Short mmCIF file of C-alpha atoms and ligand atoms in Angstrom, two decimals:
data_model
loop_
_atom_site.label_atom_id
_atom_site.label_comp_id
_atom_site.label_asym_id
_atom_site.label_seq_id
_atom_site.Cartn_x
_atom_site.Cartn_y
_atom_site.Cartn_z
CA MET P 15 109.78 123.74 75.84
CA THR P 16 109.11 120.01 76.04
CA PRO P 17 105.54 118.78 75.42
CA THR P 18 105.29 118.32 79.19
CA GLY P 19 105.55 122.07 79.82
CA VAL P 20 109.11 121.81 81.10
CA SER P 21 111.92 123.95 79.68
CA ARG P 22 114.31 121.83 77.53
CA ARG P 23 117.17 124.24 78.18
CA ARG P 24 116.69 123.93 81.95
CA VAL P 25 116.51 120.13 81.64
CA ASP P 26 119.91 120.07 79.92
CA GLU P 27 121.48 122.45 82.45
CA VAL P 28 120.12 120.66 85.50
CA LEU P 29 121.09 117.28 84.02
CA ALA P 30 124.74 118.35 83.64
CA ARG P 31 124.88 119.74 87.18
CA GLU P 32 123.11 116.76 88.83
CA THR P 33 125.18 114.17 86.96
CA GLY P 34 128.33 115.76 88.39
CA ARG P 35 126.80 115.94 91.83
CA PHE P 36 125.76 112.27 91.64
CA ALA P 37 129.40 111.18 91.21
CA GLU P 38 130.71 113.65 93.85
CA LEU P 39 128.35 112.24 96.46
CA ARG P 40 129.43 108.65 95.75
CA PRO P 41 133.23 108.36 95.48
CA ARG P 42 133.35 104.83 96.91
CA GLY P 43 130.37 103.60 94.88
CA THR P 44 131.91 105.02 91.70
CA ARG P 45 135.20 103.21 92.44
CA LEU P 46 133.44 99.94 93.25
CA LEU P 47 131.45 100.10 90.04
CA HIS P 48 134.64 100.68 88.07
CA ASP P 49 136.48 97.81 89.78
CA ALA P 50 133.47 95.49 89.55
CA ARG P 51 133.63 95.59 85.75
CA ARG P 52 136.71 93.33 86.00
CA SER P 53 134.42 90.47 87.03
CA MET P 54 130.86 91.48 86.00
CA PRO P 55 129.52 93.09 82.81
CA LEU P 56 128.55 96.69 83.66
CA GLY P 57 129.85 95.95 87.18
CA VAL P 58 126.58 94.44 88.41
CA PRO P 59 125.44 90.86 89.18
CA MET P 60 122.48 91.22 86.81
CA ASN P 61 122.63 93.48 83.78
CA TRP P 62 119.18 95.01 84.48
CA MET P 63 120.45 96.45 87.81
CA SER P 64 122.36 98.89 85.65
CA SER P 65 120.13 99.29 82.62
CA ALA P 66 117.02 100.01 84.73
CA TYR P 67 118.39 103.48 85.58
CA GLU P 68 119.76 106.32 83.45
CA HIS P 69 122.32 107.21 86.14
CA PRO P 70 124.87 104.63 87.38
CA PRO P 71 123.53 102.12 89.94
CA VAL P 72 124.44 102.77 93.58
CA PHE P 73 126.13 100.07 95.67
CA VAL P 74 123.86 99.43 98.65
CA ASP P 75 125.09 98.99 102.21
CA ALA P 76 121.90 98.26 104.19
CA GLY P 77 118.17 98.86 104.37
CA SER P 78 115.96 99.57 107.38
CA GLY P 79 112.24 100.33 107.44
CA ALA P 80 111.36 102.40 104.36
CA SER P 81 114.93 103.52 103.64
CA PHE P 82 118.32 102.21 102.59
CA THR P 83 121.86 103.59 102.59
CA ASP P 84 124.61 103.25 100.02
CA VAL P 85 128.29 102.49 100.62
CA ASP P 86 129.05 106.22 100.73
CA GLY P 87 126.61 106.77 103.58
CA ASN P 88 123.91 108.44 101.49
CA SER P 89 120.47 107.55 102.73
CA TYR P 90 117.33 107.21 100.57
CA VAL P 91 113.64 107.00 101.37
CA ASP P 92 112.67 104.22 98.98
CA PHE P 93 109.69 104.81 96.66
CA ASN P 94 110.88 102.21 94.15
CA LEU P 95 110.52 99.35 96.67
CA ALA P 96 112.73 97.25 94.38
CA ASP P 97 109.89 97.37 91.84
CA THR P 98 107.30 96.55 94.55
CA SER P 99 109.15 93.48 95.87
CA MET P 100 110.10 95.30 99.12
CA PHE P 101 106.57 96.46 99.98
CA THR P 102 107.17 95.12 103.51
CA GLY P 103 110.17 97.44 103.98
CA TYR P 104 113.60 96.30 105.14
CA GLY P 105 114.60 94.30 108.20
CA VAL P 106 111.11 93.34 109.44
CA PRO P 107 111.98 91.78 112.84
CA ARG P 108 109.60 88.76 112.61
CA LEU P 109 110.77 87.90 109.11
CA VAL P 110 114.42 88.25 110.12
CA ARG P 111 113.91 85.80 113.00
CA VAL P 112 111.92 83.25 111.02
CA ALA P 113 114.31 83.33 108.05
CA ALA P 114 117.37 82.93 110.30
CA GLU P 115 115.76 79.97 112.09
CA ARG P 116 114.81 78.34 108.79
CA VAL P 117 118.34 78.69 107.38
CA ALA P 118 119.76 77.19 110.57
CA ALA P 119 117.32 74.28 110.27
CA GLY P 120 117.84 73.79 106.51
CA SER P 121 116.64 76.08 103.76
CA GLN P 122 116.15 73.61 100.94
CA PHE P 123 115.33 69.90 100.72
CA LEU P 124 113.51 69.41 97.40
CA LEU P 125 110.70 68.26 99.67
CA PRO P 126 107.71 70.11 101.17
CA THR P 127 107.70 71.70 104.62
CA GLU P 128 104.50 72.35 106.58
CA ASP P 129 104.79 76.06 105.90
CA ALA P 130 103.71 75.38 102.30
CA ILE P 131 100.28 74.25 103.50
CA GLU P 132 99.72 77.41 105.51
CA VAL P 133 100.94 79.65 102.70
CA SER P 134 98.61 77.92 100.21
CA GLU P 135 95.66 78.26 102.57
CA GLN P 136 96.51 81.92 103.16
CA LEU P 137 96.65 82.59 99.42
CA ALA P 138 93.46 80.61 98.78
CA GLY P 139 91.67 82.77 101.36
CA ARG P 140 92.99 85.99 99.88
CA PHE P 141 92.38 85.27 96.20
CA GLY P 142 89.52 82.74 96.23
CA LEU P 143 91.50 80.15 94.25
CA PRO P 144 91.87 76.77 95.98
CA LYS P 145 95.09 75.25 94.55
CA TRP P 146 98.62 76.74 94.52
CA GLN P 147 102.06 76.01 93.06
CA TYR P 148 105.39 77.75 93.59
CA THR P 149 108.44 78.85 91.62
CA SER P 150 111.28 81.25 92.40
CA SER P 151 110.05 84.18 90.34
CA ALA P 152 106.93 85.54 88.69
CA THR P 153 108.47 85.01 85.25
CA GLN P 154 108.65 81.30 85.95
CA ALA P 155 105.15 81.30 87.45
CA ASN P 156 103.77 82.94 84.29
CA SER P 157 105.59 80.40 82.11
CA GLU P 158 104.12 77.49 84.06
CA ALA P 159 100.66 79.09 84.14
CA ILE P 160 100.73 79.25 80.32
CA ARG P 161 101.76 75.58 80.14
CA VAL P 162 98.88 74.67 82.44
CA ALA P 163 96.45 76.64 80.23
CA ARG P 164 97.80 74.92 77.11
CA THR P 165 97.37 71.53 78.73
CA VAL P 166 93.82 72.28 79.90
CA THR P 167 92.65 73.65 76.54
CA GLY P 168 94.80 71.70 74.10
CA ARG P 169 95.57 75.02 72.35
CA ASN P 170 98.80 76.93 71.86
CA ASP P 171 98.16 80.63 71.53
CA VAL P 172 98.27 83.33 74.21
CA VAL P 173 96.78 86.82 74.12
CA MET P 174 98.53 89.63 76.02
CA PHE P 175 97.88 93.37 76.16
CA ASP P 176 100.09 96.09 74.69
CA GLY P 177 102.17 97.78 77.41
CA LYS P 178 102.37 94.65 79.54
CA TYR P 179 105.42 93.16 81.20
CA HIS P 180 105.04 89.60 82.43
CA GLY P 181 108.72 88.65 82.80
CA HIS P 182 111.74 87.81 80.68
CA ALA P 183 111.01 84.28 79.39
CA ASP P 184 111.22 84.11 75.60
CA GLU P 185 107.58 84.36 74.64
CA LEU P 186 106.68 86.76 77.47
CA LEU P 187 108.93 89.30 75.75
CA ALA P 188 106.46 89.59 72.87
CA GLU P 189 105.88 93.11 71.59
CA ALA P 190 103.52 94.44 68.98
CA GLY P 191 105.57 95.68 66.01
CA GLY P 192 104.65 97.23 62.67
CA ASP P 193 104.45 93.82 61.02
CA GLY P 194 103.07 91.67 63.83
CA VAL P 195 104.45 90.42 67.11
CA LYS P 196 108.18 90.10 67.77
CA PRO P 197 110.40 89.64 70.83
CA LEU P 198 111.85 92.60 72.69
CA GLY P 199 115.62 92.42 73.20
CA ARG P 200 118.41 90.30 71.76
CA GLY P 201 119.07 86.60 72.26
CA VAL P 202 115.45 85.55 71.86
CA PRO P 203 114.65 83.55 68.70
CA ARG P 204 112.66 85.73 66.30
CA ASP P 205 109.91 83.13 66.12
CA ALA P 206 109.66 82.63 69.90
CA THR P 207 106.55 84.79 69.94
CA ARG P 208 104.70 83.07 67.09
CA HIS P 209 102.01 81.89 69.50
CA VAL P 210 101.46 85.32 71.05
CA ARG P 211 98.81 87.85 70.00
CA ILE P 212 98.95 91.41 71.35
CA VAL P 213 95.88 93.62 71.58
CA PRO P 214 95.42 97.17 72.92
CA TYR P 215 94.28 97.38 76.55
CA ASN P 216 90.64 98.38 77.09
CA ASP P 217 89.75 97.33 73.51
CA LEU P 218 87.17 94.55 73.85
CA GLU P 219 86.46 94.46 70.11
CA ALA P 220 90.12 93.78 69.35
CA LEU P 221 90.12 91.13 72.05
CA GLU P 222 87.07 89.47 70.55
CA ARG P 223 88.79 89.34 67.17
CA ALA P 224 91.95 87.89 68.72
CA LEU P 225 89.91 85.11 70.36
CA ALA P 226 87.67 84.37 67.38
CA ASP P 227 89.49 81.41 65.80
CA GLY P 228 89.31 79.26 68.95
CA GLU P 229 93.10 78.74 69.07
CA VAL P 230 93.78 80.75 72.24
CA ALA P 231 94.73 78.82 75.37
CA CYS P 232 94.67 81.84 77.68
CA VAL P 233 94.55 85.58 77.98
CA LEU P 234 97.40 86.70 80.24
CA ALA P 235 96.58 90.12 81.68
CA GLU P 236 97.17 92.47 84.55
CA ALA P 237 94.05 93.85 86.24
CA ALA P 238 95.49 97.31 85.52
CA ILE P 239 98.57 97.81 83.35
CA THR P 240 101.42 98.72 85.68
CA ASN P 241 104.64 98.62 83.67
CA CYS P 242 103.79 101.48 81.36
CA GLY P 243 102.96 103.87 84.14
CA VAL P 244 99.44 102.85 85.15
CA VAL P 245 96.61 102.28 82.69
CA MET P 246 93.33 101.72 84.50
CA PRO P 247 90.61 99.43 83.15
CA ALA P 248 87.69 101.32 81.60
CA ASP P 249 84.23 100.80 83.07
CA GLY P 250 82.98 97.35 82.04
CA PHE P 251 86.37 96.16 80.78
CA HIS P 252 86.79 93.38 83.32
CA THR P 253 83.23 92.14 82.89
CA GLY P 254 83.70 92.06 79.11
CA LEU P 255 87.11 90.41 79.42
CA ARG P 256 85.75 87.62 81.62
CA GLU P 257 82.78 87.00 79.32
CA LEU P 258 84.78 86.96 76.10
CA VAL P 259 87.42 84.61 77.52
CA SER P 260 84.77 82.17 78.77
CA GLU P 261 82.83 82.28 75.50
CA ALA P 262 86.04 81.47 73.60
CA GLY P 263 86.76 78.45 75.83
CA SER P 264 90.06 80.02 76.91
CA LEU P 265 91.40 80.60 80.42
CA LEU P 266 91.82 83.97 82.10
CA VAL P 267 95.24 84.29 83.78
CA LEU P 268 95.59 87.44 85.88
CA ASP P 269 99.15 88.46 86.68
CA GLU P 270 99.03 90.19 90.08
CA THR P 271 102.80 90.28 90.51
CA HIS P 272 102.84 94.07 90.78
CA THR P 273 99.30 94.66 91.98
CA LEU P 274 99.61 92.30 94.92
CA VAL P 275 100.47 95.43 96.90
CA ALA P 276 97.06 97.01 96.22
CA GLY P 277 95.29 95.03 98.92
CA PRO P 278 95.22 91.68 100.76
CA GLY P 279 93.81 89.98 97.64
CA GLY P 280 95.45 92.32 95.12
CA LEU P 281 93.15 93.93 92.57
CA THR P 282 91.28 90.64 92.25
CA GLY P 283 90.14 91.13 95.83
CA ARG P 284 89.62 94.89 95.56
CA TRP P 285 87.54 94.67 92.39
CA GLY P 286 85.91 91.23 92.78
CA LEU P 287 87.56 89.68 89.69
CA ASP P 288 87.26 86.03 88.69
CA PRO P 289 90.46 84.64 87.12
CA ASP P 290 90.94 80.93 86.33
CA VAL P 291 94.62 81.25 87.22
CA LEU P 292 96.32 84.01 89.23
CA VAL P 293 100.05 84.65 89.18
CA ALA P 294 102.00 86.47 91.89
CA GLY P 295 105.54 86.98 93.13
CA LYS P 296 107.76 89.83 94.29
CA SER P 297 106.23 91.09 97.56
CA ALA P 298 104.56 87.84 98.72
CA SER P 299 107.58 86.65 100.71
CA GLY P 300 109.06 89.90 102.00
CA GLY P 301 111.90 90.05 99.48
CA ILE P 302 112.98 86.41 99.56
CA PRO P 303 112.54 84.93 96.06
CA LEU P 304 109.16 83.33 95.41
CA GLY P 305 106.72 83.13 92.53
CA CYS P 306 103.35 81.43 92.72
CA TYR P 307 100.20 80.65 90.80
CA GLY P 308 96.76 79.78 92.09
CA MET P 309 94.11 77.86 90.14
CA LYS P 310 90.50 76.79 90.16
CA ASP P 311 90.07 73.08 90.95
CA GLU P 312 89.18 72.16 87.38
CA VAL P 313 92.36 73.83 86.12
CA ALA P 314 94.59 72.32 88.81
CA ALA P 315 93.32 68.86 87.88
CA VAL P 316 95.97 68.64 85.13
CA LEU P 317 98.68 68.88 87.81
CA ASP P 318 96.90 66.59 90.24
CA ASP P 319 97.27 63.18 88.58
CA PRO P 320 99.59 60.85 90.56
CA SER P 321 99.57 58.26 87.78
CA LEU P 322 101.56 60.51 85.41
CA ALA P 323 105.35 60.06 85.34
CA TRP P 324 107.25 63.36 85.72
CA ASP P 325 107.95 63.60 81.99
CA GLN P 326 104.33 62.97 81.01
CA GLY P 327 102.63 65.67 83.05
CA VAL P 328 102.68 69.45 82.60
CA ALA P 329 106.28 70.61 82.13
CA THR P 330 107.06 72.06 85.57
CA GLY P 331 110.21 72.02 87.64
CA GLY P 332 112.93 74.03 89.31
CA THR P 333 115.20 72.57 91.99
CA LEU P 334 114.85 75.55 94.33
CA PHE P 335 111.16 76.28 93.61
CA GLY P 336 108.95 76.32 96.71
CA ASN P 337 111.98 75.76 98.95
CA ALA P 338 111.74 75.74 102.73
CA LEU P 339 113.18 79.25 103.15
CA SER P 340 110.84 80.86 100.60
CA MET P 341 107.83 79.15 102.15
CA ALA P 342 108.81 80.11 105.72
CA ALA P 343 109.29 83.71 104.59
CA ALA P 344 105.94 83.72 102.76
CA ARG P 345 104.15 82.23 105.76
CA VAL P 346 105.29 84.87 108.21
CA THR P 347 104.91 87.67 105.66
CA LEU P 348 101.34 86.76 104.73
CA ALA P 349 100.19 85.80 108.21
CA GLU P 350 101.84 88.51 110.29
CA VAL P 351 103.28 91.34 108.18
CA LEU P 352 100.90 91.99 105.29
CA THR P 353 97.87 92.63 107.47
CA ASP P 354 94.69 94.35 106.29
CA ASP P 355 95.69 97.46 108.27
CA ALA P 356 99.12 97.51 106.64
CA TYR P 357 97.55 97.60 103.16
CA GLU P 358 95.12 100.34 104.20
CA SER P 359 97.86 102.54 105.59
CA ALA P 360 99.99 102.12 102.44
CA ALA P 361 96.94 102.91 100.27
CA ALA P 362 96.20 106.07 102.29
CA LEU P 363 99.81 107.22 101.82
CA GLY P 364 99.58 106.44 98.10
CA ALA P 365 96.52 108.71 97.84
CA ARG P 366 98.35 111.45 99.77
CA LEU P 367 101.27 111.11 97.37
CA ALA P 368 99.01 111.32 94.29
CA ASP P 369 97.23 114.42 95.67
CA GLY P 370 100.59 116.03 96.44
CA ILE P 371 102.02 115.30 92.97
CA GLU P 372 99.02 116.93 91.27
CA SER P 373 99.15 119.97 93.59
CA ALA P 374 102.89 120.41 93.07
CA ALA P 375 102.52 120.25 89.29
CA ARG P 376 99.61 122.72 89.39
CA ALA P 377 101.58 125.10 91.58
CA HIS P 378 104.26 125.22 88.87
CA GLY P 379 101.77 125.71 86.03
CA LEU P 380 102.04 122.12 84.74
CA GLU P 381 98.95 120.23 83.59
CA TRP P 382 100.05 116.82 84.80
CA ARG P 383 97.96 114.00 86.24
CA ALA P 384 98.99 111.55 88.95
CA HIS P 385 98.20 107.84 88.80
CA ARG P 386 96.10 106.46 91.64
CA LEU P 387 96.29 102.74 92.28
CA PHE P 388 96.01 102.29 96.06
CA ASN P 389 99.61 102.56 97.37
CA ARG P 390 100.98 103.44 93.94
CA SER P 391 101.13 106.74 92.09
CA GLY P 392 102.99 107.95 89.00
CA TYR P 393 103.00 110.54 86.27
CA THR P 394 101.06 111.40 83.15
CA HIS P 395 102.68 114.53 81.74
CA ALA P 396 99.39 115.66 80.22
CA PRO P 397 95.91 116.71 81.40
CA GLU P 398 94.22 113.34 80.61
CA LEU P 399 95.08 109.91 82.03
CA PRO P 400 95.85 107.28 79.35
CA GLY P 401 93.35 104.59 78.27
CA ASN P 402 95.93 102.31 76.68
CA ALA P 403 99.69 101.84 76.35
CA GLU P 404 100.02 103.95 73.23
CA GLU P 405 98.44 106.93 75.01
CA ALA P 406 100.59 106.22 78.09
CA ARG P 407 103.80 106.35 76.02
CA ALA P 408 102.69 109.53 74.25
CA THR P 409 101.98 111.36 77.51
CA PHE P 410 105.12 110.43 79.43
CA ASP P 411 108.40 112.29 78.95
CA THR P 412 111.10 109.81 79.91
CA ASP P 413 113.86 112.43 79.85
CA VAL P 414 112.07 114.70 82.31
CA TYR P 415 111.20 111.82 84.59
CA ASN P 416 114.72 110.39 84.58
CA LEU P 417 116.14 113.79 85.44
CA GLN P 418 113.65 114.03 88.30
CA ARG P 419 114.78 110.59 89.53
CA LEU P 420 118.46 111.69 89.42
CA TYR P 421 117.65 114.97 91.20
CA MET P 422 115.77 113.08 93.90
CA ALA P 423 118.55 110.48 94.32
CA ASN P 424 120.89 113.38 95.08
CA ARG P 425 118.51 114.56 97.82
CA GLY P 426 117.70 111.37 99.70
CA VAL P 427 114.70 110.09 97.75
CA TRP P 428 114.84 106.92 95.63
CA ASP P 429 112.09 107.37 93.06
CA ALA P 430 110.58 104.57 90.96
CA MET P 431 112.09 103.31 87.73
CA ASP P 432 110.71 105.06 84.66
CA SER P 433 108.43 102.15 83.69
CA ALA P 434 106.62 102.39 87.03
CA GLY P 435 105.72 105.15 89.47
CA PRO P 436 106.48 105.95 93.11
CA ALA P 437 104.82 103.58 95.57
CA CYS P 438 104.41 103.54 99.35
CA GLY P 439 105.22 100.48 101.40
CA ILE P 440 103.88 99.44 104.75
CA GLN P 441 106.71 101.17 106.66
CA HIS P 442 106.38 104.56 104.98
CA SER P 443 105.10 107.50 107.00
CA ASP P 444 103.42 110.83 106.27
CA ALA P 445 106.85 112.42 106.78
CA ASP P 446 108.35 110.22 104.03
CA VAL P 447 105.64 111.29 101.59
CA ASP P 448 106.13 114.93 102.60
CA ARG P 449 109.86 114.59 101.94
CA TYR P 450 109.14 113.21 98.45
CA LEU P 451 106.80 116.11 97.71
CA GLU P 452 109.26 118.69 99.06
CA VAL P 453 111.99 117.42 96.72
CA LEU P 454 109.51 117.23 93.83
CA ASP P 455 108.55 120.85 94.46
CA ALA P 456 112.22 121.91 94.43
CA PHE P 457 112.77 119.99 91.17
CA LEU P 458 109.76 121.55 89.46
CA ALA P 459 110.85 125.01 90.62
CA GLU P 460 114.09 124.44 88.68
CA VAL P 461 112.68 123.09 85.43
CA ALA P 462 109.12 124.35 84.97
CA GLY P 463 108.27 127.28 82.73
C1 PLP J 523 103.33 92.28 86.16
C2 PLP J 523 104.64 91.54 86.24
N1 PLP J 523 104.67 90.22 86.02
C3 PLP J 523 105.80 89.52 86.08
C4 PLP J 523 107.00 90.12 86.36
C5 PLP J 523 108.25 89.32 86.41
O1 PLP J 523 108.71 89.23 87.71
P1 PLP J 523 110.15 88.64 88.01
O2 PLP J 523 111.12 89.61 87.41
O3 PLP J 523 110.22 88.61 89.49
O4 PLP J 523 110.24 87.32 87.38
C6 PLP J 523 107.03 91.49 86.58
C7 PLP J 523 108.29 92.19 86.86
O5 PLP J 523 108.38 93.39 86.88
C8 PLP J 523 105.82 92.22 86.53
O6 PLP J 523 105.79 93.54 86.73
#
């Protein structure tokens, strides 16, 4: 038996069978992946497209609505949503038209287009922060947000919470280790994280200690941790966080890259939070690359000085950042696609999914809990939800989950990556959720007990 209540022997047997079935169902994809290794490491354009899954990646043909098909004609209802970035679903007609028109009229000038004004006003309305800047990814937006905080405060250090993921820039890859903070992964200088302090989530005393010496430029946090399953804030955590950061003279940077899908103003809007800087990306432009950060006026002032030469102001840049295509896509996505009703329907489906996951587990004698974060669910393989990343890691069986993901991929359901949890987009239906739960039930019938 595994600690999750699942039979280890059955896991091994089902894994062997499903791995064989995975290859049988994808002869063309398997050949393409083999041939692609002539020109790309692991046969993929970005290493993570392979390493994010335990099974081989599938080569995609096309997406439509809440589903996509691979080059072998297998179809998948998509609960990974490309790690939330395809919350809008695929092939949204208005976005297709606007993007095609923008490409025909020029997609990139290294100059502003009028769309940028509307996008900034849209974001200001949603998040209550008046000034906005753009990059091509959330990683880059987080990096610039930290530089802004350092400029505003004249300090260097950054506090982050254990279990976070804020992107793959050198210092964002900081991880708490036995003997302090070190970078995760190879190729990052060992001292790249010397200005990062990591504290456990929901631990306000540890946060207070980390802020005590007055050297911290900003606390970079998610409103709920979302890359270690989901860890919800304890009662009073956000109030305490805001107070401690203000008392320390630091800035509060909330990274809503993942949680943007929770509601029109992300979790900031849902929970009435008050960040100094807010970072977003992924779903804001319907799958066309865009990162952004919004700021209070007094923070944005360090970017708003026309007398500074480019090499004397905050270190920003990026030739394709805020380009005409990204801004056109964001304008139509925010104004016409990501409506209040769309968020509510995705959140209702997310709740239905969470209810169904808990019922399915119960029906098979498993004491599991489902995460509930509006459109997003996920798994705790234990009776209690985690209060921090350490508890989240201890109550999640990666082997069982990755087998479930493989089993589902062989039956038309594309489950989330193991760091996240299944999420509903705005084009999902009750029938899609029912399909997920049907396959989950079949999986649990094979491995439970
Ligand atoms: C909370 C959070 N912030 C930032 C990022 C980085 O986003 P990107 O990979 O688009 O740069 C991610 C990616 O998963 C994320 O989950």
